[in-house]
Amino acid sequence: MGLMLKIVVLITIVLLLFTVVYGLHYHTGPEMYPALKDGDLVLYSRLATSYRAGDLVVMATQGHTQVLRAIALPSDKVDVTEEGLIINDALVQEPDIYQDTLRYTTDIDFPLIVGSDEVFVLGDARQDATDSRVFGPVKTDDIQGVAITALRRRAL
């Protein structure tokens, strides 16, 4: 009887951890290459309530869950010009981004000011990403958490 109780308690703790504290997301698509590859498993914290520029955020948008990089935070001014990504009137240098940040032809008007309950997100593979250049800043209520680590599927 004692062993069964220990197993039930252990299962309950694991279920609580992965429904309240942590989450897992199976990443598909090219928008975060090379930081994330198709098939990576992303472990994220559900407890994050504030975000920093550079965070990988797991969010629900356009009917599915995806991981994108937070680029601009509330009250930041964002512009995408021929020069590249400009945040608060300064050209952003991104050493780990290997593609130019181009403006898409969408209904999003630049420059824009990120709202008090929003985050502006971009994919690392800028030419393949469907991100805030397409759907605008993301509401913080739609963010499920901040990535802690990625497990490469070939390493499992």
N, CA, C and O of each residue as an XYZ file, in Angstrom:
624
protein
N       0.818     -1.205      0.000
C       0.000      0.000      0.000
C       0.856      1.262      0.000
O       0.495      2.247     -0.644
N       1.978      1.253      0.705
C       2.862      2.401      0.775
C       3.472      2.735     -0.573
O       3.607      3.911     -0.910
N       3.845      1.724     -1.357
C       4.428      1.947     -2.676
C       3.409      2.572     -3.625
O       3.740      3.473     -4.395
N       2.189      2.096     -3.567
C       1.140      2.643     -4.433
C       0.876      4.109     -4.118
O       0.680      4.913     -5.029
N       0.869      4.461     -2.842
C       0.661      5.848     -2.436
C       1.811      6.731     -2.941
O       1.577      7.845     -3.409
N       3.042      6.237     -2.848
C       4.194      6.989     -3.343
C       4.103      7.215     -4.849
O       4.432      8.298     -5.332
N       3.663      6.215     -5.587
C       3.515      6.342     -7.039
C       2.451      7.375     -7.372
O       2.655      8.200     -8.263
N       1.325      7.348     -6.679
C       0.245      8.305     -6.910
C       0.714      9.727     -6.590
O       0.421     10.656     -7.343
N       1.431      9.904     -5.490
C       1.944     11.219     -5.115
C       2.938     11.713     -6.165
O       2.894     12.880     -6.555
N       3.823     10.848     -6.621
C       4.807     11.222     -7.642
C       4.125     11.632     -8.947
O       4.497     12.641     -9.546
N       3.153     10.875     -9.383
C       2.417     11.210    -10.608
C       1.680     12.537    -10.447
O       1.651     13.342    -11.377
N       1.096     12.770     -9.301
C       0.393     14.022     -9.038
C       1.354     15.212     -9.089
O       1.028     16.253     -9.660
N       2.524     15.057     -8.497
C       3.517     16.134     -8.514
C       3.962     16.427     -9.943
O       4.038     17.589    -10.340
N       4.254     15.395    -10.711
C       4.678     15.587    -12.101
C       3.573     16.257    -12.916
O       3.854     17.165    -13.699
N       2.338     15.832    -12.747
C       1.220     16.448    -13.469
C       1.060     17.919    -13.086
O       0.837     18.761    -13.956
N       1.173     18.235    -11.802
C       1.077     19.627    -11.376
C       2.218     20.463    -11.942
O       2.001     21.588    -12.391
N       3.436     19.916    -11.922
C       4.574     20.647    -12.469
C       4.358     20.992    -13.940
O       4.655     22.109    -14.366
N       3.845     20.040    -14.716
C       3.721     20.266    -16.154
C       2.368     20.828    -16.581
O       2.098     20.936    -17.777
N       1.524     21.184    -15.633
C       0.303     21.900    -15.987
C       0.265     23.299    -15.375
O      -0.483     24.161    -15.836
N       1.079     23.525    -14.330
C       1.078     24.819    -13.659
C       2.409     25.542    -13.830
O       2.421     26.725    -14.170
N       3.515     24.866    -13.606
C       4.826     25.503    -13.576
C       5.524     25.456    -14.926
O       6.028     26.478    -15.392
N       5.563     24.306    -15.554
C       6.281     24.115    -16.811
C       5.334     23.673    -17.913
O       4.220     23.215    -17.658
N       5.800     23.822    -19.132
C       5.065     23.320    -20.282
C       6.051     22.772    -21.296
O       7.235     23.108    -21.274
N       5.557     21.931    -22.177
C       6.354     21.386    -23.268
C       5.681     21.743    -24.580
O       4.458     21.678    -24.704
N       6.489     22.118    -25.554
C       5.972     22.450    -26.878
C       6.839     21.765    -27.923
O       8.064     21.889    -27.902
N       6.203     21.043    -28.834
C       6.901     20.409    -29.948
C       6.959     21.422    -31.079
O       5.936     21.754    -31.678
N       8.167     21.916    -31.371
C       8.330     22.988    -32.358
C       8.387     22.420    -33.771
O       9.128     21.479    -34.053
N       7.591     23.011    -34.643
C       7.639     22.669    -36.062
C       7.753     23.957    -36.861
O       7.248     25.002    -36.450
N       8.411     23.876    -37.990
C       8.512     25.035    -38.860
C       9.896     25.654    -38.836
O      10.690     25.406    -37.928
N      10.174     26.467    -39.852
C      11.508     27.045    -40.015
C      11.697     28.428    -39.401
O      12.800     28.970    -39.472
N      10.664     29.021    -38.799
C      10.739     30.435    -38.427
C      11.761     30.758    -37.337
O      12.129     31.925    -37.199
N      12.231     29.801    -36.569
C      13.197     30.084    -35.501
C      14.574     29.484    -35.759
O      15.395     29.410    -34.845
N      14.835     29.058    -36.984
C      16.144     28.493    -37.310
C      17.196     29.593    -37.263
O      16.911     30.668    -37.792
N      18.348     29.438    -36.700
C      18.962     28.216    -36.171
C      18.754     27.981    -34.678
O      19.180     26.943    -34.171
N      18.114     28.908    -33.949
C      17.926     28.724    -32.509
C      17.113     27.464    -32.222
O      17.442     26.700    -31.314
N      16.062     27.253    -32.991
C      15.242     26.049    -32.873
C      15.128     25.404    -34.239
O      15.022     26.080    -35.262
N      15.151     24.101    -34.232
C      15.006     23.360    -35.479
C      13.696     22.601    -35.464
O      13.131     22.330    -34.405
N      13.223     22.264    -36.643
C      11.992     21.501    -36.784
C      12.110     20.212    -35.978
O      13.043     19.433    -36.175
N      11.168     19.991    -35.078
C      11.177     18.778    -34.270
C      11.750     18.953    -32.876
O      11.710     18.012    -32.083
N      12.285     20.130    -32.544
C      12.813     20.356    -31.197
C      11.675     20.377    -30.182
O      10.554     20.782    -30.490
N      11.981     19.943    -28.994
C      11.038     19.990    -27.884
C      11.451     21.148    -26.984
O      12.575     21.175    -26.481
N      10.550     22.101    -26.781
C      10.861     23.306    -26.005
C      10.233     23.173    -24.622
O       9.022     22.994    -24.490
N      11.077     23.265    -23.591
C      10.615     23.309    -22.216
C      10.486     24.775    -21.842
O      11.430     25.545    -22.018
N       9.324     25.173    -21.326
C       9.120     26.578    -20.985
C       8.483     26.742    -19.616
O       7.809     25.847    -19.108
N       8.715     27.918    -19.032
C       8.149     28.256    -17.739
C       6.831     28.984    -17.943
O       6.763     29.970    -18.678
N       5.803     28.503    -17.301
C       4.484     29.149    -17.363
C       4.366     30.295    -16.354
O       3.395     31.051    -16.395
N       5.335     30.431    -15.455
C       5.243     31.409    -14.380
C       5.712     32.805    -14.767
O       5.509     33.755    -14.011
N       6.332     32.941    -15.927
C       6.847     34.249    -16.350
C       5.691     35.228    -16.561
O       4.714     34.921    -17.244
N       5.824     36.403    -15.963
C       4.801     37.433    -16.149
C       5.389     38.702    -16.754
O       4.654     39.607    -17.147
N       6.705     38.763    -16.826
C       7.355     39.885    -17.491
C       8.353     39.309    -18.494
O       8.831     38.184    -18.347
N       8.649     40.097    -19.501
C       9.471     39.599    -20.606
C      10.584     40.592    -20.878
O      10.468     41.784    -20.593
N      11.674     40.065    -21.439
C      12.807     40.892    -21.836
C      13.016     40.728    -23.327
O      12.684     39.692    -23.903
N      13.563     41.749    -23.939
C      13.918     41.628    -25.349
C      14.936     40.504    -25.482
O      15.921     40.453    -24.747
N      14.688     39.617    -26.417
C      15.553     38.458    -26.624
C      14.968     37.161    -26.104
O      15.420     36.084    -26.494
N      13.967     37.236    -25.226
C      13.328     36.018    -24.715
C      12.641     35.261    -25.845
O      12.049     35.866    -26.739
N      12.725     33.939    -25.799
C      11.907     33.110    -26.686
C      10.601     32.865    -25.957
O      10.587     32.268    -24.881
N       9.508     33.323    -26.539
C       8.207     33.176    -25.895
C       7.368     32.151    -26.647
O       7.360     32.099    -27.877
N       6.667     31.342    -25.870
C       5.730     30.371    -26.415
C       4.368     31.030    -26.351
O       3.940     31.491    -25.293
N       3.684     31.074    -27.496
C       2.430     31.819    -27.539
C       1.419     31.133    -28.447
O       1.764     30.355    -29.337
N       0.176     31.452    -28.188
C      -0.916     30.960    -29.023
C      -1.368     32.119    -29.901
O      -1.836     33.143    -29.402
N      -1.225     31.951    -31.202
C      -1.659     32.984    -32.130
C      -2.061     32.351    -33.440
O      -1.489     31.340    -33.848
N      -3.017     32.922    -34.089
C      -3.529     32.459    -35.370
C      -3.889     30.972    -35.349
O      -3.663     30.252    -36.321
N      -4.448     30.532    -34.236
C      -4.959     29.178    -34.156
C      -3.950     28.095    -33.830
O      -4.311     26.918    -33.801
N      -2.702     28.451    -33.583
C      -1.740     27.424    -33.178
C      -0.685     28.010    -32.246
O      -0.550     29.227    -32.116
N       0.054     27.120    -31.604
C       1.097     27.525    -30.673
C       2.421     27.601    -31.419
O       2.749     26.713    -32.205
N       3.180     28.666    -31.169
C       4.477     28.805    -31.802
C       5.445     29.501    -30.867
O       5.047     30.090    -29.861
N       6.722     29.425    -31.213
C       7.777     30.068    -30.440
C       8.393     31.149    -31.306
O       8.797     30.888    -32.439
N       8.468     32.368    -30.777
C       9.103     33.488    -31.470
C       9.912     34.288    -30.455
O       9.747     34.114    -29.248
N      10.772     35.152    -30.937
C      11.640     35.951    -30.082
C      11.002     37.310    -29.790
O      10.592     38.021    -30.707
N      10.922     37.664    -28.501
C      10.449     38.989    -28.098
C      11.507     40.007    -28.507
O      12.670     39.890    -28.121
N      11.107     40.991    -29.277
C      12.028     42.000    -29.792
C      11.799     43.355    -29.135
O      12.751     44.072    -28.827
N      10.543     43.698    -28.925
C      10.209     44.994    -28.338
C       9.125     44.811    -27.281
O       8.248     43.956    -27.406
N       9.207     45.625    -26.253
C       8.327     45.528    -25.092
C       7.387     46.724    -25.040
O       7.496     47.627    -25.870
N       6.460     46.747    -24.073
C       5.515     47.856    -23.995
C       6.191     49.225    -24.038
O       7.215     49.455    -23.395
N       5.604     50.106    -24.797
C       5.996     51.504    -25.033
C       7.216     51.655    -25.937
O       7.645     52.781    -26.192
N       7.792     50.547    -26.434
C       8.888     50.650    -27.397
C       8.348     51.048    -28.763
O       7.241     50.669    -29.146
N       9.145     51.815    -29.486
C       8.812     52.213    -30.850
C       9.548     51.267    -31.800
O      10.769     51.126    -31.720
N       8.808     50.625    -32.694
C       9.369     49.644    -33.627
C       9.194     50.143    -35.049
O       8.122     50.609    -35.435
N      10.273     50.036    -35.825
C      10.198     50.359    -37.247
C      11.030     49.337    -38.008
O      12.059     48.870    -37.520
N      10.577     49.000    -39.196
C      11.325     48.129    -40.104
C      11.517     48.928    -41.380
O      10.557     49.247    -42.082
N      12.773     49.246    -41.671
C      13.098     50.057    -42.839
C      14.077     49.291    -43.720
O      14.419     48.143    -43.437
N      14.517     49.933    -44.776
C      15.518     49.316    -45.648
C      16.829     49.095    -44.899
O      17.601     48.204    -45.253
N      17.085     49.895    -43.869
C      18.288     49.725    -43.052
C      18.199     48.497    -42.161
O      19.223     47.902    -41.826
N      16.984     48.108    -41.770
C      16.788     46.958    -40.895
C      15.796     47.254    -39.789
O      14.914     48.101    -39.935
N      15.950     46.550    -38.686
C      15.075     46.682    -37.529
C      15.540     47.855    -36.671
O      16.709     47.944    -36.294
N      14.604     48.750    -36.371
C      14.913     49.928    -35.565
C      13.986     49.931    -34.356
O      12.762     49.935    -34.492
N      14.598     49.930    -33.160
C      13.839     49.978    -31.911
C      14.222     51.273    -31.198
O      15.399     51.547    -30.965
N      13.210     52.057    -30.859
C      13.425     53.332    -30.161
C      14.472     54.193    -30.880
O      15.379     54.747    -30.258
N      14.320     54.288    -32.200
C      15.152     55.111    -33.076
C      16.614     54.666    -33.159
O      17.465     55.443    -33.591
N      16.916     53.441    -32.756
C      18.282     52.908    -32.866
C      18.259     51.626    -33.694
O      17.431     50.743    -33.464
N      19.174     51.531    -34.657
C      19.307     50.325    -35.474
C      19.784     49.184    -34.587
O      20.798     49.307    -33.900
N      19.055     48.080    -34.603
C      19.363     46.945    -33.741
C      20.394     46.048    -34.413
O      20.220     45.633    -35.559
N      21.472     45.753    -33.686
C      22.489     44.813    -34.153
C      22.188     43.453    -33.535
O      22.172     43.309    -32.313
N      21.950     42.461    -34.381
C      21.608     41.124    -33.906
C      22.630     40.129    -34.451
O      22.485     39.652    -35.576
N      23.658     39.811    -33.669
C      24.734     38.959    -34.178
C      24.312     37.530    -34.520
O      24.965     36.875    -35.333
N      23.233     37.041    -33.913
C      22.804     35.661    -34.172
C      21.705     35.566    -35.224
O      21.163     34.484    -35.448
N      21.365     36.677    -35.873
C      20.358     36.687    -36.928
C      21.089     36.806    -38.258
O      21.864     37.741    -38.462
N      20.844     35.863    -39.162
C      21.631     35.777    -40.390
C      20.880     36.245    -41.637
O      21.417     36.181    -42.743
N      19.655     36.710    -41.467
C      18.873     37.217    -42.591
C      18.464     38.656    -42.303
O      18.325     39.058    -41.148
N      18.276     39.416    -43.363
C      17.819     40.792    -43.210
C      16.392     40.822    -42.687
O      15.573     39.968    -43.025
N      16.108     41.820    -41.855
C      14.745     42.030    -41.378
C      14.051     42.944    -42.373
O      14.367     44.131    -42.465
N      13.112     42.389    -43.111
C      12.403     43.135    -44.145
C      10.980     43.413    -43.701
O      10.397     42.660    -42.921
N      10.438     44.492    -44.205
C       9.037     44.812    -43.948
C       8.181     43.993    -44.901
O       8.472     43.914    -46.095
N       7.127     43.386    -44.376
C       6.184     42.648    -45.211
C       5.099     43.603    -45.697
O       4.853     44.638    -45.078
N       4.461     43.257    -46.795
C       3.333     44.029    -47.289
C       2.073     43.522    -46.585
O       1.440     42.562    -47.024
N       1.727     44.188    -45.487
C       0.559     43.800    -44.687
C      -0.154     45.069    -44.225
O       0.184     46.178    -44.638
N      -1.136     44.880    -43.369
C      -1.888     46.013    -42.820
C      -1.195     46.660    -41.627
O      -1.722     47.616    -41.057
N      -0.028     46.161    -41.240
C       0.695     46.721    -40.097
C       1.420     47.990    -40.554
O       2.214     47.962    -41.494
N       1.133     49.102    -39.872
C       1.757     50.377    -40.204
C       2.962     50.623    -39.295
O       2.856     50.571    -38.070
N       4.092     50.886    -39.912
C       5.316     51.209    -39.178
C       5.631     52.679    -39.354
O       5.294     53.242    -40.395
N       6.253     53.320    -38.399
C       6.607     52.791    -37.085
C       5.369     52.607    -36.214
O       4.337     53.243    -36.428
N       5.499     51.725    -35.230
C       4.395     51.488    -34.300
C       4.912     51.515    -32.877
O       6.086     51.245    -32.620
N       4.028     51.842    -31.964
C       4.345     51.844    -30.530
C       3.686     50.600    -29.933
O       2.483     50.388    -30.086
N       4.486     49.789    -29.255
C       3.968     48.564    -28.626
C       3.099     48.959    -27.441
O       3.509     49.751    -26.592
N       1.889     48.397    -27.393
C       0.938     48.721    -26.333
C       1.373     48.219    -24.965
O       2.303     47.420    -24.852
N       0.693     48.692    -23.931
C       1.075     48.376    -22.550
C       0.911     46.899    -22.205
O       1.555     46.414    -21.275
N       0.068     46.180    -22.930
C      -0.135     44.751    -22.665
C       0.263     43.918    -23.884
O      -0.366     42.902    -24.181
N       1.318     44.358    -24.590
C       1.740     43.692    -25.823
C       3.251     43.491    -25.859
O       4.008     44.131    -25.130
N       3.664     42.567    -26.744
C       5.069     42.310    -27.031
C       5.190     42.153    -28.542
O       4.360     41.490    -29.165
N       6.216     42.756    -29.135
C       6.477     42.625    -30.564
C       7.447     41.464    -30.736
O       8.520     41.460    -30.133
N       7.080     40.476    -31.556
C       7.877     39.255    -31.716
C       8.289     39.058    -33.164
O       7.558     39.415    -34.088
N       9.479     38.482    -33.348
C       9.975     38.134    -34.676
C      10.571     36.737    -34.642
O      11.055     36.281    -33.606
N      10.532     36.067    -35.779
C      11.232     34.806    -35.919
C      12.694     35.072    -36.234
O      13.029     36.119    -36.788
N      13.562     34.140    -35.890
C      14.986     34.309    -36.186
C      15.276     34.158    -37.673
O      16.166     34.823    -38.203
N      14.536     33.296    -38.341
C      14.661     33.152    -39.796
C      13.724     34.188    -40.401
O      12.596     33.875    -40.780
N      14.195     35.400    -40.486
C      13.338     36.550    -40.786
C      12.595     36.458    -42.112
O      11.502     37.012    -42.232
N      13.141     35.788    -43.095
C      12.468     35.724    -44.393
C      11.424     34.612    -44.453
O      10.626     34.571    -45.390
N      11.414     33.708    -43.470
C      10.455     32.598    -43.454
C       9.398     32.744    -42.364
O       8.471     31.937    -42.296
N       9.520     33.748    -41.523
C       8.697     33.826    -40.321
C       7.383     34.564    -40.537
O       7.324     35.595    -41.206
N       6.342     34.006    -39.955
C       5.075     34.705    -39.810
C       5.079     35.231    -38.383
O       4.949     34.463    -37.429
N       5.228     36.539    -38.241
C       5.442     37.121    -36.922
C       4.709     38.453    -36.802
O       3.736     38.681    -37.522
N       5.147     39.325    -35.920
C       4.452     40.597    -35.682
C       4.443     41.515    -36.891
O       3.661     42.464    -36.931
N       5.285     41.260    -37.871
C       5.217     42.039    -39.110
C       3.962     41.681    -39.892
O       3.534     42.442    -40.760
N       3.368     40.528    -39.592
C       2.152     40.068    -40.264
C       0.924     40.301    -39.391
O      -0.065     40.867    -39.857
N       0.974     39.868    -38.117
C      -0.212     39.929    -37.264
C      -0.139     40.982    -36.171
O      -1.051     41.075    -35.349
N       0.922     41.774    -36.144
C       1.036     42.849    -35.161
C       1.547     42.340    -33.823
O       1.808     41.148    -33.660
N       1.687     43.252    -32.868
C       2.154     42.850    -31.541
C       1.217     41.816    -30.914
O       0.018     41.794    -31.193
N       1.782     40.968    -30.069
C       1.046     39.891    -29.417
C       0.603     40.361    -28.031
O       1.379     40.974    -27.298
N      -0.624     40.074    -27.686
C      -1.120     40.379    -26.344
C      -0.402     39.487    -25.333
O      -0.190     38.302    -25.587
N      -0.029     40.057    -24.191
C       0.665     39.266    -23.181
C      -0.212     38.122    -22.659
O       0.308     37.116    -22.177
N      -1.530     38.270    -22.753
C      -2.431     37.179    -22.352
C      -2.298     35.960    -23.262
O      -2.638     34.847    -22.858
N      -1.806     36.161    -24.491
C      -1.638     35.053    -25.430
C      -0.299     34.340    -25.269
O      -0.066     33.304    -25.892
N       0.582     34.893    -24.433
C       1.880     34.269    -24.194
C       1.727     33.233    -23.092
O       1.264     33.536    -21.992
N       2.126     32.001    -23.408
C       1.982     30.905    -22.457
C       3.191     30.756    -21.544
O       3.079     30.192    -20.456
N       4.355     31.261    -21.979
C       5.536     31.156    -21.137
C       6.796     31.540    -21.879
O       6.763     31.917    -23.051
N       7.922     31.436    -21.163
C       9.232     31.766    -21.707
C      10.066     30.486    -21.769
O      10.133     29.720    -20.807
N      10.694     30.276    -22.916
C      11.487     29.059    -23.116
C      12.650     29.001    -22.138
O      13.330     29.997    -21.894
N      12.862     27.824    -21.588
C      13.987     27.569    -20.700
C      15.098     26.874    -21.473
O      16.268     27.244    -21.375
N      14.714     25.860    -22.242
C      15.693     25.116    -23.024
C      15.001     24.394    -24.165
O      13.786     24.201    -24.164
N      15.807     24.002    -25.131
C      15.306     23.206    -26.258
C      16.032     21.875    -26.250
O      17.254     21.818    -26.115
N      15.271     20.814    -26.395
C      15.836     19.471    -26.487
C      15.793     19.060    -27.949
O      14.719     18.956    -28.541
N      16.948     18.831    -28.521
C      17.022     18.416    -29.924
C      16.496     17.006    -30.045
O      16.872     16.131    -29.265
N      15.628     16.775    -31.015
C      15.015     15.458    -31.124
C      16.050     14.384    -31.421
O      15.862     13.225    -31.051
N      17.138     14.750    -32.083
C      18.161     13.745    -32.364
C      18.927     13.363    -31.099
O      19.625     12.349    -31.078
N      18.799     14.175    -30.039
C      19.480     13.878    -28.784
C      18.629     13.024    -27.860
O      19.109     12.579    -26.817
N      17.390     12.791    -28.221
C      16.506     11.989    -27.346
C      16.681     10.513    -27.609
O      16.024      9.690    -26.972
